[in-house]
mmCIF file of C-alpha atoms in Angstrom:
data_model
loop_
_atom_site.group_PDB
_atom_site.id
_atom_site.type_symbol
_atom_site.label_atom_id
_atom_site.label_comp_id
_atom_site.label_asym_id
_atom_site.label_seq_id
_atom_site.Cartn_x
_atom_site.Cartn_y
_atom_site.Cartn_z
ATOM 1 C CA MET A 1 -17.461 46.306 -73.217
ATOM 2 C CA GLU A 2 -18.988 43.109 -74.404
ATOM 3 C CA LEU A 3 -17.886 39.733 -73.072
ATOM 4 C CA THR A 4 -18.142 36.982 -75.657
ATOM 5 C CA LEU A 5 -16.829 33.454 -75.725
ATOM 6 C CA PRO A 6 -14.197 33.248 -78.477
ATOM 7 C CA TRP A 7 -14.891 30.094 -80.430
ATOM 8 C CA PRO A 8 -11.820 28.366 -81.947
ATOM 9 C CA THR A 9 -11.445 29.113 -85.636
ATOM 10 C CA THR A 10 -8.363 27.068 -86.549
ATOM 11 C CA THR A 11 -7.414 23.454 -86.004
ATOM 12 C CA GLY A 12 -4.599 24.303 -83.605
ATOM 13 C CA GLU A 13 -6.800 26.556 -81.530
ATOM 14 C CA ALA A 14 -9.516 23.891 -81.417
ATOM 15 C CA LEU A 15 -7.027 21.303 -80.133
ATOM 16 C CA ALA A 16 -5.738 23.730 -77.487
ATOM 17 C CA PHE A 17 -9.375 24.464 -76.593
ATOM 18 C CA ALA A 18 -9.956 20.710 -76.150
ATOM 19 C CA SER A 19 -7.000 20.522 -73.766
ATOM 20 C CA ALA A 20 -8.483 23.387 -71.726
ATOM 21 C CA VAL A 21 -11.837 21.581 -71.594
ATOM 22 C CA ALA A 22 -10.036 18.426 -70.413
ATOM 23 C CA ALA A 23 -8.354 20.447 -67.645
ATOM 24 C CA ILE A 24 -11.722 21.816 -66.526
ATOM 25 C CA LEU A 25 -13.331 18.361 -66.544
ATOM 26 C CA ALA A 26 -10.420 16.781 -64.646
ATOM 27 C CA GLY A 27 -10.562 19.539 -62.045
ATOM 28 C CA LEU A 28 -14.328 19.197 -61.669
ATOM 29 C CA ALA A 29 -14.029 15.425 -61.316
ATOM 30 C CA ALA A 30 -11.430 15.827 -58.564
ATOM 31 C CA LEU A 31 -13.566 18.462 -56.850
ATOM 32 C CA ILE A 32 -16.930 16.681 -56.998
ATOM 33 C CA LEU A 33 -15.896 13.008 -56.828
ATOM 34 C CA PRO A 34 -12.520 12.831 -55.070
ATOM 35 C CA GLY A 35 -12.915 9.178 -54.015
ATOM 36 C CA PRO A 36 -13.423 7.664 -57.473
ATOM 37 C CA TRP A 37 -10.941 10.146 -58.964
ATOM 38 C CA ALA A 38 -8.329 9.068 -56.413
ATOM 39 C CA GLY A 39 -8.968 5.467 -57.450
ATOM 40 C CA LEU A 40 -8.323 6.390 -61.088
ATOM 41 C CA THR A 41 -5.058 8.072 -60.208
ATOM 42 C CA GLY A 42 -3.811 5.167 -58.111
ATOM 43 C CA GLU A 43 -4.288 6.858 -54.740
ATOM 44 C CA PRO A 44 -6.004 4.998 -51.879
ATOM 45 C CA ARG A 45 -9.764 5.591 -52.067
ATOM 46 C CA ASP A 46 -10.665 5.518 -48.403
ATOM 47 C CA ARG A 47 -8.249 8.109 -47.088
ATOM 48 C CA ALA A 48 -9.655 11.510 -46.188
ATOM 49 C CA VAL A 49 -6.257 13.095 -46.704
ATOM 50 C CA ALA A 50 -6.184 12.047 -50.352
ATOM 51 C CA SER A 51 -9.655 13.432 -51.006
ATOM 52 C CA SER A 52 -8.942 16.740 -49.292
ATOM 53 C CA ALA A 53 -5.688 17.115 -51.227
ATOM 54 C CA LEU A 54 -7.492 16.396 -54.493
ATOM 55 C CA ARG A 55 -10.194 18.919 -53.673
ATOM 56 C CA ALA A 56 -7.615 21.547 -52.796
ATOM 57 C CA ALA A 57 -5.644 20.920 -55.985
ATOM 58 C CA SER A 58 -8.685 20.830 -58.276
ATOM 59 C CA GLY A 59 -9.188 24.587 -58.397
ATOM 60 C CA PHE A 60 -6.051 25.347 -60.372
ATOM 61 C CA PRO A 61 -6.891 23.312 -63.513
ATOM 62 C CA ILE A 62 -10.480 24.556 -63.392
ATOM 63 C CA GLY A 63 -9.389 28.189 -63.193
ATOM 64 C CA LEU A 64 -6.640 27.933 -65.791
ATOM 65 C CA GLY A 65 -8.895 26.055 -68.203
ATOM 66 C CA ILE A 66 -11.711 28.600 -67.855
ATOM 67 C CA VAL A 67 -9.372 31.559 -68.340
ATOM 68 C CA ALA A 68 -7.704 29.913 -71.350
ATOM 69 C CA ILE A 69 -11.104 29.344 -72.957
ATOM 70 C CA MET A 70 -12.528 32.775 -72.145
ATOM 71 C CA LEU A 71 -9.501 34.824 -73.246
ATOM 72 C CA ALA A 72 -8.086 32.508 -75.961
ATOM 73 C CA GLN A 73 -4.563 33.941 -75.754
ATOM 74 C CA PRO A 74 -1.529 31.913 -76.874
ATOM 75 C CA LEU A 75 0.333 32.628 -73.617
ATOM 76 C CA LEU A 76 -2.526 31.156 -71.595
ATOM 77 C CA TYR A 77 -2.461 28.058 -73.781
ATOM 78 C CA LEU A 78 1.309 27.987 -73.210
ATOM 79 C CA ALA A 79 0.732 28.017 -69.436
ATOM 80 C CA LEU A 80 -1.844 25.239 -69.811
ATOM 81 C CA GLY A 81 0.547 23.130 -71.886
ATOM 82 C CA VAL A 82 3.413 23.615 -69.444
ATOM 83 C CA GLY A 83 1.093 22.607 -66.607
ATOM 84 C CA TRP A 84 0.118 19.401 -68.406
ATOM 85 C CA PHE A 85 3.803 18.801 -69.224
ATOM 86 C CA PHE A 86 4.788 18.913 -65.569
ATOM 87 C CA CYS A 87 1.882 16.597 -64.763
ATOM 88 C CA ALA A 88 3.500 14.165 -67.205
ATOM 89 C CA VAL A 89 6.922 14.672 -65.580
ATOM 90 C CA GLY A 90 5.424 13.938 -62.166
ATOM 91 C CA ARG A 91 3.636 10.874 -63.478
ATOM 92 C CA ALA A 92 6.863 9.607 -65.092
ATOM 93 C CA ALA A 93 8.711 10.081 -61.797
ATOM 94 C CA ALA A 94 5.940 8.203 -59.989
ATOM 95 C CA LEU A 95 6.145 5.364 -62.515
ATOM 96 C CA ALA A 96 9.913 5.156 -62.057
ATOM 97 C CA ALA A 97 9.629 5.122 -58.265
ATOM 98 C CA ASP A 98 6.591 2.874 -57.841
ATOM 99 C CA ARG A 99 5.556 0.232 -60.357
ATOM 100 C CA THR A 100 2.248 -0.823 -58.775
ATOM 101 C CA ALA A 101 -0.137 0.409 -61.479
ATOM 102 C CA TYR A 102 2.345 0.347 -64.342
ATOM 103 C CA GLY A 103 -0.015 -0.420 -67.243
ATOM 104 C CA MET A 104 -2.618 2.186 -66.387
ATOM 105 C CA GLY A 105 0.145 4.603 -65.419
ATOM 106 C CA LEU A 106 1.580 4.411 -68.929
ATOM 107 C CA VAL A 107 -1.838 5.142 -70.413
ATOM 108 C CA ARG A 108 -2.255 8.161 -68.148
ATOM 109 C CA LEU A 109 1.295 9.301 -68.964
ATOM 110 C CA GLY A 110 0.467 9.158 -72.661
ATOM 111 C CA LEU A 111 -2.707 11.154 -72.073
ATOM 112 C CA ASP A 112 -0.791 13.790 -70.091
ATOM 113 C CA ILE A 113 1.788 14.091 -72.879
ATOM 114 C CA LEU A 114 -0.958 14.445 -75.489
ATOM 115 C CA LEU A 115 -2.803 17.074 -73.458
ATOM 116 C CA ALA A 116 0.495 18.955 -73.037
ATOM 117 C CA ALA A 117 1.416 18.738 -76.712
ATOM 118 C CA LEU A 118 -1.856 20.173 -78.041
ATOM 119 C CA PRO A 119 -1.718 23.652 -76.462
ATOM 120 C CA LEU A 120 2.092 23.832 -76.690
ATOM 121 C CA ALA A 121 2.035 23.105 -80.420
ATOM 122 C CA TYR A 122 -0.569 25.832 -80.907
ATOM 123 C CA ALA A 123 1.252 28.363 -78.703
ATOM 124 C CA PHE A 124 4.575 27.832 -80.496
ATOM 125 C CA GLY A 125 2.957 27.998 -83.947
ATOM 126 C CA TYR A 126 3.360 24.375 -85.031
ATOM 127 C CA LEU A 127 -0.391 24.034 -85.571
ATOM 128 C CA PRO A 128 -2.219 26.641 -87.660
#
């Protein structure tokens, strides 16, 4: 059996692929640089608890992104999109509860919604 990297052939698959790459990069950033990443997400930079939580949580987006890229199955892109969607739900709840970084929070909420919409649109057949 030969293991090859399936390259996206359609526009929808390429956009879902880009969302998987973004998940991998976000997970790697949280794993390698938890302090600056915590600052980008609005968490306190100097707390060891925040960095250890980010490092612990970084493995899931890395793993899901790698598997979605390597297997290129619509159900994996569906799982990736649902994951990004619930990131957006959590960010919206955080914005409603705490309005400290409201402007940047809206930008990040928009990015989460976009990264959720790309693989979900491909998985449900809205993008060819």
